[in-house]
CSV table of C-alpha atoms in Angstrom, one decimal:
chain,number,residue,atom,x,y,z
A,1,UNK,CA,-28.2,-2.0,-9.2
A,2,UNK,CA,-29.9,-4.9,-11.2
A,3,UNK,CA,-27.8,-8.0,-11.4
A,4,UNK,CA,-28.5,-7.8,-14.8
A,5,UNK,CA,-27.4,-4.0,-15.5
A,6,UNK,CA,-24.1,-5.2,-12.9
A,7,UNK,CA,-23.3,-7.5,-15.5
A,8,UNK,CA,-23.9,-6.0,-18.7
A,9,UNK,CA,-21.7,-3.3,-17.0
A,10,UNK,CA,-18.8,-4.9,-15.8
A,11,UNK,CA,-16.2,-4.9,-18.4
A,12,UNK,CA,-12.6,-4.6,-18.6
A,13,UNK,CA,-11.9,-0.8,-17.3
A,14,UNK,CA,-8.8,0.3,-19.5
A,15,UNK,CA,-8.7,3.8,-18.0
A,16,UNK,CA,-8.8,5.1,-14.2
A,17,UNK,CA,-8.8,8.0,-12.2
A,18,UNK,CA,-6.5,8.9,-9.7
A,19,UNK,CA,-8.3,8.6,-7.0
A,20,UNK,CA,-8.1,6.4,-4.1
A,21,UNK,CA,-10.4,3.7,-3.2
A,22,UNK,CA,-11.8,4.0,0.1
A,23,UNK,CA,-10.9,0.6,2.3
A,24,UNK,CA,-14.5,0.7,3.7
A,25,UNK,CA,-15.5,0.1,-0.1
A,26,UNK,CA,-13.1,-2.3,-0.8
A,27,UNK,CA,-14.2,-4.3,2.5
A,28,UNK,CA,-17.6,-4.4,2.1
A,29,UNK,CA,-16.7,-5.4,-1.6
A,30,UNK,CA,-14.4,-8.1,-0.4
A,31,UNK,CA,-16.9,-9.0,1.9
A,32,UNK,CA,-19.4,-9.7,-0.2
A,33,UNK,CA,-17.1,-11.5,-2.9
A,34,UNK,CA,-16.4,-13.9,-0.6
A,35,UNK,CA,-19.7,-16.4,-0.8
A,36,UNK,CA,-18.1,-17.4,-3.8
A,37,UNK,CA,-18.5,-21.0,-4.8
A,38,UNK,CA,-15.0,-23.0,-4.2
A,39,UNK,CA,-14.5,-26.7,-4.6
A,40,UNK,CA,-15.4,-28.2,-1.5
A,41,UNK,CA,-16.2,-25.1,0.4
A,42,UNK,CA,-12.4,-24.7,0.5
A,43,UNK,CA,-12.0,-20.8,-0.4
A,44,UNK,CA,-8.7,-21.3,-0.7
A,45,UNK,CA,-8.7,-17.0,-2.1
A,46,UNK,CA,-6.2,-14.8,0.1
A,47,UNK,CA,-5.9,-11.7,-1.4
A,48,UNK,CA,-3.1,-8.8,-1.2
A,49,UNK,CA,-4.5,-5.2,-1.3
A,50,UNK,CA,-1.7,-2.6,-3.0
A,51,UNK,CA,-2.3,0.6,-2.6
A,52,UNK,CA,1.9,2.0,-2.4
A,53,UNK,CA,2.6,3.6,-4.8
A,54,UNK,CA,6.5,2.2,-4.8
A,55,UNK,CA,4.7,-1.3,-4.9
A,56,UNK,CA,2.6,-0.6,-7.5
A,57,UNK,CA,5.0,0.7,-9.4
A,58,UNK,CA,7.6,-2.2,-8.8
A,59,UNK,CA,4.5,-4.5,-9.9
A,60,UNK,CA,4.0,-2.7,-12.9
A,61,UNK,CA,7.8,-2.8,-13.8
A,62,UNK,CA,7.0,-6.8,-13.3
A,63,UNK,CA,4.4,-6.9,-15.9
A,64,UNK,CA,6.2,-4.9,-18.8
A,65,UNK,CA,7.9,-8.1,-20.3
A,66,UNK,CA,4.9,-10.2,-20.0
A,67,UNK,CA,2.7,-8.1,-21.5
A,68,UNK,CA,5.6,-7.7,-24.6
A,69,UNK,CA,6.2,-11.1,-25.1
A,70,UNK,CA,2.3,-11.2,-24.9
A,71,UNK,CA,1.7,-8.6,-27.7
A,72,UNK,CA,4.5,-10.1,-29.8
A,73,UNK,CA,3.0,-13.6,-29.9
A,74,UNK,CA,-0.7,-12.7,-30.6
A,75,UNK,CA,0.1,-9.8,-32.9
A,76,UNK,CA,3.2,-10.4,-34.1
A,77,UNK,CA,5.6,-7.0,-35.0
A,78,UNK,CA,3.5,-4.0,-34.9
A,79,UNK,CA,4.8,-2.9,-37.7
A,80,UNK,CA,2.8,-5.7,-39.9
A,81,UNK,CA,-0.6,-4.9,-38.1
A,82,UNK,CA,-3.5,-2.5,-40.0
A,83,UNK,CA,-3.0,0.5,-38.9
A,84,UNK,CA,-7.0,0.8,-37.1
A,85,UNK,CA,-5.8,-2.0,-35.2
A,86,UNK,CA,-2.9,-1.0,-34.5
A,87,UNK,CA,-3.6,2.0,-32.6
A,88,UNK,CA,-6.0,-0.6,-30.5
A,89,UNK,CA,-3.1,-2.9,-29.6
A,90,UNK,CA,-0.8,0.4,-28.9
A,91,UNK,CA,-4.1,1.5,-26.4
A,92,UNK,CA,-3.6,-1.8,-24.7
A,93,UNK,CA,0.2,-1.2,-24.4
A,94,UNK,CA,-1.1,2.3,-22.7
A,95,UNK,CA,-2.6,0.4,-20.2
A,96,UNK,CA,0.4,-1.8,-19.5
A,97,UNK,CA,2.5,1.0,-19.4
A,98,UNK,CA,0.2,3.1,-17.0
A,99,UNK,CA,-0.2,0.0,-14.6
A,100,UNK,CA,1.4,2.3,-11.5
A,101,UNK,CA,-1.1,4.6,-11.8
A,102,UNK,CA,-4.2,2.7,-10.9
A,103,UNK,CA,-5.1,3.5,-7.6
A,104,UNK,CA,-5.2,0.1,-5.8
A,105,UNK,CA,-4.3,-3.4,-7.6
A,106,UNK,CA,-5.6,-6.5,-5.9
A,107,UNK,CA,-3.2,-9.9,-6.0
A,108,UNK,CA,-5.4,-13.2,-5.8
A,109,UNK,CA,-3.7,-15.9,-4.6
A,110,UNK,CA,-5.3,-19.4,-4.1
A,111,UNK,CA,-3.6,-21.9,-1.1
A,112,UNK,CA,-2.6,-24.8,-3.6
A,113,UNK,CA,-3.6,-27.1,-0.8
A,114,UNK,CA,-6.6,-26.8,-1.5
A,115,UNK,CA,-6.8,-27.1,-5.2
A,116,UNK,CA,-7.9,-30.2,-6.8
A,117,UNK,CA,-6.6,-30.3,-9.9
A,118,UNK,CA,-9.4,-33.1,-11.9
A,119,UNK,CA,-8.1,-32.6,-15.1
A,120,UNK,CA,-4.2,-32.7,-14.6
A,121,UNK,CA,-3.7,-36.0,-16.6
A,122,UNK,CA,-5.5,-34.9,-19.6
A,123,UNK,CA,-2.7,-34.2,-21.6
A,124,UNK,CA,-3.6,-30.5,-21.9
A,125,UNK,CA,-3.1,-27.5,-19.6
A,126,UNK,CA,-5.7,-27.6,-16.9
A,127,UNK,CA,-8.9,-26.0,-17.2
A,128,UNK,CA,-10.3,-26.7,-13.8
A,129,UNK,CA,-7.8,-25.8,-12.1
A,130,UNK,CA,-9.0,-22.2,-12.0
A,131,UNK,CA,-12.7,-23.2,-10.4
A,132,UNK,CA,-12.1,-23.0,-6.7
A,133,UNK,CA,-10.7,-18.8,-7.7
A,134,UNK,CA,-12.7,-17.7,-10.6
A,135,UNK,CA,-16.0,-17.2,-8.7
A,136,UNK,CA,-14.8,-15.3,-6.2
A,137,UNK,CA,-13.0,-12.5,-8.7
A,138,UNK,CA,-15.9,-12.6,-10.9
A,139,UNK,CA,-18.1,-11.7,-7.3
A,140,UNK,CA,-15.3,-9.2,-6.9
A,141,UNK,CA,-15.2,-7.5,-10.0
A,142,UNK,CA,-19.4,-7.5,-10.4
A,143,UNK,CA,-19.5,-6.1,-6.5
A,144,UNK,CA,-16.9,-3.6,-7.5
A,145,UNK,CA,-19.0,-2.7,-10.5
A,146,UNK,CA,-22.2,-2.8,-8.0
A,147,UNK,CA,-20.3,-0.1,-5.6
A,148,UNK,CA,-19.6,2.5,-9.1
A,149,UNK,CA,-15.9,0.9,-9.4
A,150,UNK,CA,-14.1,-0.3,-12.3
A,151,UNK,CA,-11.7,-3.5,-12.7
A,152,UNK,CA,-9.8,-5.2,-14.9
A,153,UNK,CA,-8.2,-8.8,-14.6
A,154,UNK,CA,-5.2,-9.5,-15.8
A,155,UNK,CA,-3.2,-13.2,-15.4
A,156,UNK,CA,0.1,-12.2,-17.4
A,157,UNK,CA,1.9,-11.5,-13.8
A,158,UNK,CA,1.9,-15.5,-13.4
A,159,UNK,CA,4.7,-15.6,-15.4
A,160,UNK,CA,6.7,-13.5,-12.5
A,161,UNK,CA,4.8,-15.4,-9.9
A,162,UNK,CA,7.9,-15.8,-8.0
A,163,UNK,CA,9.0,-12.2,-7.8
A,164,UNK,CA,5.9,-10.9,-7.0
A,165,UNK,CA,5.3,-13.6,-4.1
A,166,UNK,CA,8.5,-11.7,-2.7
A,167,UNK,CA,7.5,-8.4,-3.5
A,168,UNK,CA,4.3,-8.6,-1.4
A,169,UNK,CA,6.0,-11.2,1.4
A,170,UNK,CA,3.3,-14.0,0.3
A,171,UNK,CA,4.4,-17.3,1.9
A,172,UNK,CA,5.2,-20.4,-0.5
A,173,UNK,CA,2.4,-22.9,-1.4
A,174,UNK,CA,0.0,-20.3,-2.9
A,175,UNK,CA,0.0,-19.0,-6.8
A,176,UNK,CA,-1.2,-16.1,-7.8
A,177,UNK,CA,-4.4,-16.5,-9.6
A,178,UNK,CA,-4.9,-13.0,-11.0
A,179,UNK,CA,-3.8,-9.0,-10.6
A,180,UNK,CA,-7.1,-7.0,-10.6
A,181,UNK,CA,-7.1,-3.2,-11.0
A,182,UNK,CA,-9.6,-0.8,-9.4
């Protein structure tokens, strides 16, 4: 495909089949995902592969109150929402909700070591922080779009960073950067 069509079709996949992901894809995806730019040439990336279906649905179990507490503060009770909108927020929910079905979920973690964090005294929540990891999901995501996959990102898991470090047996000094779906 054109980098151009990759792009323009590389948004967030809400629905999936149930079918696996073949791990020669997903290598030759990964493989080419990695000449990502990092800061300093670092590629601090490790990333955890999850195709069990107990996993998957133990990370999915993880996500529920995120996602609530997510809905709740940008939407505010349901119950006050227009009803066309609604029924978009209650698709989202669907997707939450469905998490353990999607055939392979990918944790990103980055080795904090080597993170620079330029911005940390800026009296705001860092946002470079995330510019040694982004490039190489984005190179993920368009190279699974390249090889007729879809993905979705999703950060809300950070918020049970701890528990899911323990779930997939990730060693302590990395954070999870994102959960992307395939």
């Amino acid at each position: 495909m054109d980098i151009n069509e990759v792009m323009r079709q590389t948004a967030a996949t809400r629905h999936y089949e149930a079918r696996d992901v073949e791990n020669e894809v997903l290598y030759r995806v990964l493989d080419n995902a990695r000449f990502a730019p990092s800061g300093g040439n670092r590629q601090g990336w490790r990333v955890v592969v999850v195709k069990n279906p107990d996993t998957r649905k133990a990370i999915s179990d993880l996500y529920q109150d995120p996602w609530n507490d997510y809905v709740a503060k940008r939407y505010g009770p349901l119950e006050n929402l227009p009803p066309e909108f609604r029924e978009k927020v209650i698709e989202s929910n669907n997707f939450a909700a469905q998490i353990f079905t999607i055939p392979v979920h990918l944790a990103i973690w980055i080795d904090m070591s080597v993170v620079e964090v330029t911005d940390i005294n800026a009296g705001r929540p860092s946002v470079v922080g995330g510019g040694s990891i982004f490039p190489f999901v984005q190179n993920f995501q368009l190279a699974a779009r390249n090889e007729g996959l879809g993905t979705r990102i999703t950060t809300l898991l950070s918020h049970r960073e701890k528990d899911v470090q323990e779930l997939l047996g990730v060693p302590d000094g990395f954070a999870l950067a994102a959960m992307v779906m395939v």
